[in-house]
Amino acid sequence: MDIRVSGHQVDAGAAFREHVETRLTALVDKYFPRAIKASVTLGPGPHGDFTCDIVMHVMADLILKGAGRAQLAQAAFDGAAERIDKQLRRYMRRLKDRHGPGNAVQNGAVLPELDSGVFDNAGYTVFAAPPEEEPHDSPLIIAETRVDIPDATVGDAVMMLDLRNTTALLFKNVGTGAHNMVYRREDGSIGWVEPRA
């Protein structure tokens, strides 16, 4: 796996880079031996601390993100890496529960549905506000995504919501055939919207 470590207004020293490579390599070997690349960015925090952002391309269509903040650079990275580790551990457990023991990963290969483009990353486009409207009357449209609406169970939709690192996901419920939505609430729990019959 290709690992890129960079500092944003901070010098990421050799010891930090070695720590990052050791931890991410162990993480990848544990869950996804076919991971493509990871980008780690270290930066200054607002209170004299450090922030660390990790973007990991696990497969061509699957990107995981984690962030951490601490007084020490390595602790900030460890917090972000722990978040990704926790996400991967939870998803692998769900996949094993869904497909039976030993079926989630076979000889280092990810399940076919994970590799089939179900978790496509959307393209983002930034639009300006219409010139005739005041900015406070109509908010700026920041991003528009264009993706296929997946057929999924509610549990699978929650998993896709976390894997895509987004706040909401529209999907077609395989049980009812109706369009549903899952979203992350401010308290961290998951909301589920189902239309009336």
mmCIF file of C-alpha atoms in Angstrom, residues 2-67:
data_model
loop_
_atom_site.group_PDB
_atom_site.id
_atom_site.type_symbol
_atom_site.label_atom_id
_atom_site.label_comp_id
_atom_site.label_asym_id
_atom_site.label_seq_id
_atom_site.Cartn_x
_atom_site.Cartn_y
_atom_site.Cartn_z
ATOM 1 C CA ASP A 2 1.201 3.474 -0.877
ATOM 2 C CA ILE A 3 1.269 5.704 2.236
ATOM 3 C CA ARG A 4 1.733 9.470 1.861
ATOM 4 C CA VAL A 5 2.461 11.545 4.963
ATOM 5 C CA SER A 6 2.406 15.337 4.754
ATOM 6 C CA GLY A 7 2.414 18.263 7.129
ATOM 7 C CA HIS A 8 0.177 21.289 6.728
ATOM 8 C CA GLN A 9 2.070 24.188 8.357
ATOM 9 C CA VAL A 10 3.778 21.548 10.512
ATOM 10 C CA ASP A 11 6.897 19.485 9.915
ATOM 11 C CA ALA A 12 6.037 15.776 9.963
ATOM 12 C CA GLY A 13 9.348 14.297 11.094
ATOM 13 C CA ALA A 14 10.877 10.911 10.368
ATOM 14 C CA ALA A 15 9.702 9.390 13.671
ATOM 15 C CA PHE A 16 6.104 10.412 12.920
ATOM 16 C CA ARG A 17 6.313 8.984 9.402
ATOM 17 C CA GLU A 18 7.704 5.694 10.716
ATOM 18 C CA HIS A 19 4.925 5.492 13.328
ATOM 19 C CA VAL A 20 2.284 6.137 10.635
ATOM 20 C CA GLU A 21 3.666 3.521 8.250
ATOM 21 C CA THR A 22 3.925 0.878 10.989
ATOM 22 C CA ARG A 23 0.389 1.433 12.279
ATOM 23 C CA LEU A 24 -1.326 1.668 8.879
ATOM 24 C CA THR A 25 0.515 -1.350 7.495
ATOM 25 C CA ALA A 26 -0.602 -3.422 10.493
ATOM 26 C CA LEU A 27 -4.167 -2.153 10.082
ATOM 27 C CA VAL A 28 -4.280 -3.010 6.390
ATOM 28 C CA ASP A 29 -2.736 -6.446 6.886
ATOM 29 C CA LYS A 30 -5.382 -7.181 9.508
ATOM 30 C CA TYR A 31 -8.464 -6.296 7.403
ATOM 31 C CA PHE A 32 -7.824 -5.441 3.742
ATOM 32 C CA PRO A 33 -4.528 -6.732 2.311
ATOM 33 C CA ARG A 34 -5.486 -5.265 -1.069
ATOM 34 C CA ALA A 35 -5.730 -1.655 0.171
ATOM 35 C CA ILE A 36 -4.518 0.813 -2.431
ATOM 36 C CA LYS A 37 -3.209 3.899 -0.649
ATOM 37 C CA ALA A 38 -3.522 6.142 2.371
ATOM 38 C CA SER A 39 -2.941 9.845 2.859
ATOM 39 C CA VAL A 40 -2.122 11.243 6.304
ATOM 40 C CA THR A 41 -2.111 15.003 6.874
ATOM 41 C CA LEU A 42 -0.802 16.514 10.101
ATOM 42 C CA GLY A 43 -1.711 20.106 10.916
ATOM 43 C CA PRO A 44 -1.869 22.612 13.754
ATOM 44 C CA GLY A 45 -4.987 22.623 15.946
ATOM 45 C CA PRO A 46 -6.817 25.689 17.217
ATOM 46 C CA HIS A 47 -5.429 25.492 20.755
ATOM 47 C CA GLY A 48 -1.755 24.709 20.212
ATOM 48 C CA ASP A 49 -2.522 21.030 19.631
ATOM 49 C CA PHE A 50 -2.324 18.888 16.484
ATOM 50 C CA THR A 51 -4.968 17.649 14.068
ATOM 51 C CA CYS A 52 -4.527 14.564 11.904
ATOM 52 C CA ASP A 53 -6.676 13.457 8.980
ATOM 53 C CA ILE A 54 -6.449 10.038 7.341
ATOM 54 C CA VAL A 55 -7.977 9.230 3.964
ATOM 55 C CA MET A 56 -7.608 5.543 3.118
ATOM 56 C CA HIS A 57 -8.473 4.087 -0.285
ATOM 57 C CA VAL A 58 -9.305 0.533 0.710
ATOM 58 C CA MET A 59 -10.537 -0.420 -2.757
ATOM 59 C CA ALA A 60 -11.047 1.473 -5.985
ATOM 60 C CA ASP A 61 -14.541 2.553 -4.933
ATOM 61 C CA LEU A 62 -14.247 2.558 -1.145
ATOM 62 C CA ILE A 63 -12.683 5.440 0.773
ATOM 63 C CA LEU A 64 -12.569 5.637 4.573
ATOM 64 C CA LYS A 65 -11.813 8.789 6.540
ATOM 65 C CA GLY A 66 -10.732 9.365 10.113
ATOM 66 C CA ALA A 67 -9.728 12.451 12.080
#
